[in-house]
């Protein structure tokens, strides 16, 4: 099997979740009867298994790829040549874990109110090298949505005792009152640190970039007709344990927009019609980096590390000496660390979101 000198195209990898969505993802693969279901996410270049209640699959969430007619799990592909795919320096630090997970997410409803642990908390208390800091790149909003929003941090923080009561009694109205709706639009970039309570609003289609874990505390148990089993609420720990994860600091909308939402910053130019922009880096989080390339024409590239790419607008041809991939909007690919030179060709403008591991 010849896996070298190729950019790797990534097929859909749908994963069960406790909320509904995914109609847009159905449309992308030409499904005859697209609709919303409990498969609202496409996990991209993933070696992370999903933590789903009652799941009998140990590999749900892990991507599959096809190389020279052979299908294999993405982690098995990396294991064939870790230094080539991830780079020797990365492997020395992190082993065969890319340390970044990328998803396409299509929500039909507002997600459960939830919070994720920081990396420090996860290492100390959950025997995990990763928490779940995450970033959103908003791609689109459903036409029937009147309010496109996220909840991001407590604008009116409760006391620990008050939050505990609300969770125990499932007083959702009061819990929603701790938040303001933060309006979002296509092109917005947001970062949600571990510990910050949040929820994605209904009707949002986005790229989600995060630490590679499925650690989550869902403190809203019923949503859109589905009730979470106890095992899917508090990571099989008690409520008091999980309350230690919450950041109770007040986060007014002005602070959210200043500290958690970002504008592109020009990083590199390749002639007059090709540019790479910096979105999220070490100044925001040590967990991953996010960039965006806007290209028209032909650009030759060489990377010093691996990344996962998502076409967010337009189409392009990705070319190496040994292989050619044609990708339309929302196509995905993985660029190995050891690839060497490759070419991006776009007759009309193409935009590529590029998700990198820790610097």
mmCIF file of C-alpha atoms in Angstrom, residues 92-245:
data_model
loop_
_atom_site.group_PDB
_atom_site.id
_atom_site.type_symbol
_atom_site.label_atom_id
_atom_site.label_comp_id
_atom_site.label_asym_id
_atom_site.label_seq_id
_atom_site.Cartn_x
_atom_site.Cartn_y
_atom_site.Cartn_z
ATOM 1 C CA UNK A 92 8.249 12.221 20.626
ATOM 2 C CA UNK A 93 5.960 14.566 22.611
ATOM 3 C CA UNK A 94 2.551 12.993 22.138
ATOM 4 C CA UNK A 95 2.930 9.537 20.634
ATOM 5 C CA UNK A 96 0.538 8.596 17.831
ATOM 6 C CA UNK A 97 -2.223 10.998 18.979
ATOM 7 C CA UNK A 98 -2.636 14.012 16.651
ATOM 8 C CA UNK A 99 -3.830 16.024 19.700
ATOM 9 C CA UNK A 100 -6.526 17.826 17.720
ATOM 10 C CA UNK A 101 -10.017 16.698 16.696
ATOM 11 C CA UNK A 102 -11.996 18.405 13.929
ATOM 12 C CA UNK A 103 -15.722 18.045 13.254
ATOM 13 C CA UNK A 104 -18.441 19.290 10.973
ATOM 14 C CA UNK A 105 -21.453 19.957 13.221
ATOM 15 C CA UNK A 106 -25.019 20.637 12.063
ATOM 16 C CA UNK A 107 -27.446 21.390 14.901
ATOM 17 C CA UNK A 108 -31.211 21.243 14.427
ATOM 18 C CA UNK A 109 -31.848 22.200 18.065
ATOM 19 C CA UNK A 110 -30.022 23.989 20.825
ATOM 20 C CA UNK A 111 -27.601 21.535 22.423
ATOM 21 C CA UNK A 112 -27.757 20.636 26.108
ATOM 22 C CA UNK A 113 -26.215 23.079 28.548
ATOM 23 C CA UNK A 114 -22.761 21.658 29.125
ATOM 24 C CA UNK A 115 -19.204 22.203 30.281
ATOM 25 C CA UNK A 116 -15.880 20.488 29.518
ATOM 26 C CA UNK A 117 -12.861 20.031 31.802
ATOM 27 C CA UNK A 118 -9.620 21.887 31.291
ATOM 28 C CA UNK A 119 -6.542 19.881 30.355
ATOM 29 C CA UNK A 120 -5.146 20.398 33.858
ATOM 30 C CA UNK A 121 -8.304 19.088 35.509
ATOM 31 C CA UNK A 122 -8.453 16.135 33.109
ATOM 32 C CA UNK A 123 -4.851 15.151 33.815
ATOM 33 C CA UNK A 124 -5.243 15.449 37.568
ATOM 34 C CA UNK A 125 -8.681 13.911 38.039
ATOM 35 C CA UNK A 126 -9.712 12.037 34.870
ATOM 36 C CA UNK A 127 -6.535 10.225 33.802
ATOM 37 C CA UNK A 128 -6.603 11.995 30.437
ATOM 38 C CA UNK A 129 -3.919 13.966 28.630
ATOM 39 C CA UNK A 130 -6.593 16.190 27.090
ATOM 40 C CA UNK A 131 -9.437 18.286 28.350
ATOM 41 C CA UNK A 132 -11.825 19.738 25.814
ATOM 42 C CA UNK A 133 -11.108 23.322 24.911
ATOM 43 C CA UNK A 134 -12.859 23.970 21.608
ATOM 44 C CA UNK A 135 -13.240 26.510 18.829
ATOM 45 C CA UNK A 136 -16.063 27.184 16.371
ATOM 46 C CA UNK A 137 -15.881 28.472 12.813
ATOM 47 C CA UNK A 138 -19.451 29.315 11.772
ATOM 48 C CA UNK A 139 -20.204 28.139 8.220
ATOM 49 C CA UNK A 140 -23.928 28.717 7.851
ATOM 50 C CA UNK A 141 -27.281 29.240 9.507
ATOM 51 C CA UNK A 142 -30.541 27.519 8.577
ATOM 52 C CA UNK A 143 -33.010 29.770 6.770
ATOM 53 C CA UNK A 144 -35.797 29.221 9.299
ATOM 54 C CA UNK A 145 -33.656 30.284 12.277
ATOM 55 C CA UNK A 146 -34.704 33.616 13.762
ATOM 56 C CA UNK A 147 -31.933 33.809 16.381
ATOM 57 C CA UNK A 148 -28.486 32.421 15.542
ATOM 58 C CA UNK A 149 -26.658 32.279 18.862
ATOM 59 C CA UNK A 150 -24.454 30.464 21.301
ATOM 60 C CA UNK A 151 -24.344 30.527 25.073
ATOM 61 C CA UNK A 152 -20.752 31.193 26.126
ATOM 62 C CA UNK A 153 -19.967 31.582 29.811
ATOM 63 C CA UNK A 154 -22.201 32.803 32.594
ATOM 64 C CA UNK A 155 -23.190 36.442 32.102
ATOM 65 C CA UNK A 156 -25.009 36.289 35.461
ATOM 66 C CA UNK A 157 -23.144 33.610 37.429
ATOM 67 C CA UNK A 158 -25.008 31.582 40.037
ATOM 68 C CA UNK A 159 -23.487 30.511 43.299
ATOM 69 C CA UNK A 160 -22.296 26.929 43.447
ATOM 70 C CA UNK A 161 -25.242 26.054 45.700
ATOM 71 C CA UNK A 162 -27.737 27.707 43.348
ATOM 72 C CA UNK A 163 -26.330 25.889 40.310
ATOM 73 C CA UNK A 164 -26.420 22.609 42.217
ATOM 74 C CA UNK A 165 -30.106 23.146 43.045
ATOM 75 C CA UNK A 166 -30.958 24.061 39.459
ATOM 76 C CA UNK A 167 -29.247 20.948 38.124
ATOM 77 C CA UNK A 168 -30.854 18.644 40.680
ATOM 78 C CA UNK A 169 -34.313 20.103 40.029
ATOM 79 C CA UNK A 170 -33.682 20.623 36.302
ATOM 80 C CA UNK A 171 -34.781 24.228 36.575
ATOM 81 C CA UNK A 172 -33.898 25.007 32.966
ATOM 82 C CA UNK A 173 -35.582 28.415 32.859
ATOM 83 C CA UNK A 174 -33.446 29.649 35.734
ATOM 84 C CA UNK A 175 -30.271 28.116 34.249
ATOM 85 C CA UNK A 176 -30.926 29.767 30.881
ATOM 86 C CA UNK A 177 -31.201 33.031 32.795
ATOM 87 C CA UNK A 178 -27.525 32.730 33.743
ATOM 88 C CA UNK A 179 -26.678 33.258 30.040
ATOM 89 C CA UNK A 180 -27.210 35.863 27.348
ATOM 90 C CA UNK A 181 -27.602 34.798 23.744
ATOM 91 C CA UNK A 182 -24.412 35.720 21.885
ATOM 92 C CA UNK A 183 -25.417 36.378 18.280
ATOM 93 C CA UNK A 184 -23.238 34.718 15.638
ATOM 94 C CA UNK A 185 -23.006 34.846 11.852
ATOM 95 C CA UNK A 186 -21.131 32.947 9.106
ATOM 96 C CA UNK A 187 -17.398 33.576 9.293
ATOM 97 C CA UNK A 188 -17.343 34.135 13.055
ATOM 98 C CA UNK A 189 -14.546 32.446 15.003
ATOM 99 C CA UNK A 190 -15.070 31.615 18.689
ATOM 100 C CA UNK A 191 -12.962 29.944 21.365
ATOM 101 C CA UNK A 192 -14.463 28.192 24.391
ATOM 102 C CA UNK A 193 -11.901 27.345 27.090
ATOM 103 C CA UNK A 194 -12.300 24.323 29.310
ATOM 104 C CA UNK A 195 -14.460 25.056 32.338
ATOM 105 C CA UNK A 196 -16.641 27.629 30.567
ATOM 106 C CA UNK A 197 -20.324 26.557 30.463
ATOM 107 C CA UNK A 198 -21.892 26.880 27.041
ATOM 108 C CA UNK A 199 -24.354 25.582 24.461
ATOM 109 C CA UNK A 200 -24.593 25.782 20.673
ATOM 110 C CA UNK A 201 -27.857 27.228 19.382
ATOM 111 C CA UNK A 202 -30.141 25.463 16.944
ATOM 112 C CA UNK A 203 -29.683 25.805 13.189
ATOM 113 C CA UNK A 204 -25.912 26.365 13.178
ATOM 114 C CA UNK A 205 -23.564 24.618 10.754
ATOM 115 C CA UNK A 206 -19.920 24.892 11.787
ATOM 116 C CA UNK A 207 -16.441 23.467 11.914
ATOM 117 C CA UNK A 208 -15.558 22.555 15.488
ATOM 118 C CA UNK A 209 -11.881 22.232 16.471
ATOM 119 C CA UNK A 210 -11.023 20.809 19.868
ATOM 120 C CA UNK A 211 -8.783 18.822 22.119
ATOM 121 C CA UNK A 212 -9.162 15.117 21.247
ATOM 122 C CA UNK A 213 -11.515 13.918 23.955
ATOM 123 C CA UNK A 214 -15.227 13.311 24.437
ATOM 124 C CA UNK A 215 -15.267 14.507 28.058
ATOM 125 C CA UNK A 216 -18.425 16.458 28.819
ATOM 126 C CA UNK A 217 -20.689 17.337 31.732
ATOM 127 C CA UNK A 218 -24.235 17.823 30.434
ATOM 128 C CA UNK A 219 -26.190 19.585 33.141
ATOM 129 C CA UNK A 220 -29.433 19.711 31.133
ATOM 130 C CA UNK A 221 -30.840 16.186 30.999
ATOM 131 C CA UNK A 222 -33.762 16.389 28.535
ATOM 132 C CA UNK A 223 -33.639 18.134 25.195
ATOM 133 C CA UNK A 224 -35.917 17.857 22.146
ATOM 134 C CA UNK A 225 -37.586 14.696 23.386
ATOM 135 C CA UNK A 226 -34.440 12.808 24.387
ATOM 136 C CA UNK A 227 -33.497 12.198 28.017
ATOM 137 C CA UNK A 228 -29.865 11.516 28.820
ATOM 138 C CA UNK A 229 -29.154 8.360 30.816
ATOM 139 C CA UNK A 230 -27.284 9.007 34.038
ATOM 140 C CA UNK A 231 -24.050 7.689 32.520
ATOM 141 C CA UNK A 232 -24.082 10.512 29.934
ATOM 142 C CA UNK A 233 -24.551 13.370 32.425
ATOM 143 C CA UNK A 234 -21.600 13.545 34.799
ATOM 144 C CA UNK A 235 -18.908 11.336 33.197
ATOM 145 C CA UNK A 236 -19.861 8.572 35.668
ATOM 146 C CA UNK A 237 -18.875 10.869 38.548
ATOM 147 C CA UNK A 238 -21.064 12.676 41.062
ATOM 148 C CA UNK A 239 -22.495 16.160 40.698
ATOM 149 C CA UNK A 240 -20.248 17.616 43.414
ATOM 150 C CA UNK A 241 -17.179 16.352 41.553
ATOM 151 C CA UNK A 242 -18.415 17.946 38.321
ATOM 152 C CA UNK A 243 -19.221 21.293 39.916
ATOM 153 C CA UNK A 244 -15.467 21.709 40.416
ATOM 154 C CA UNK A 245 -15.130 21.938 36.622
#
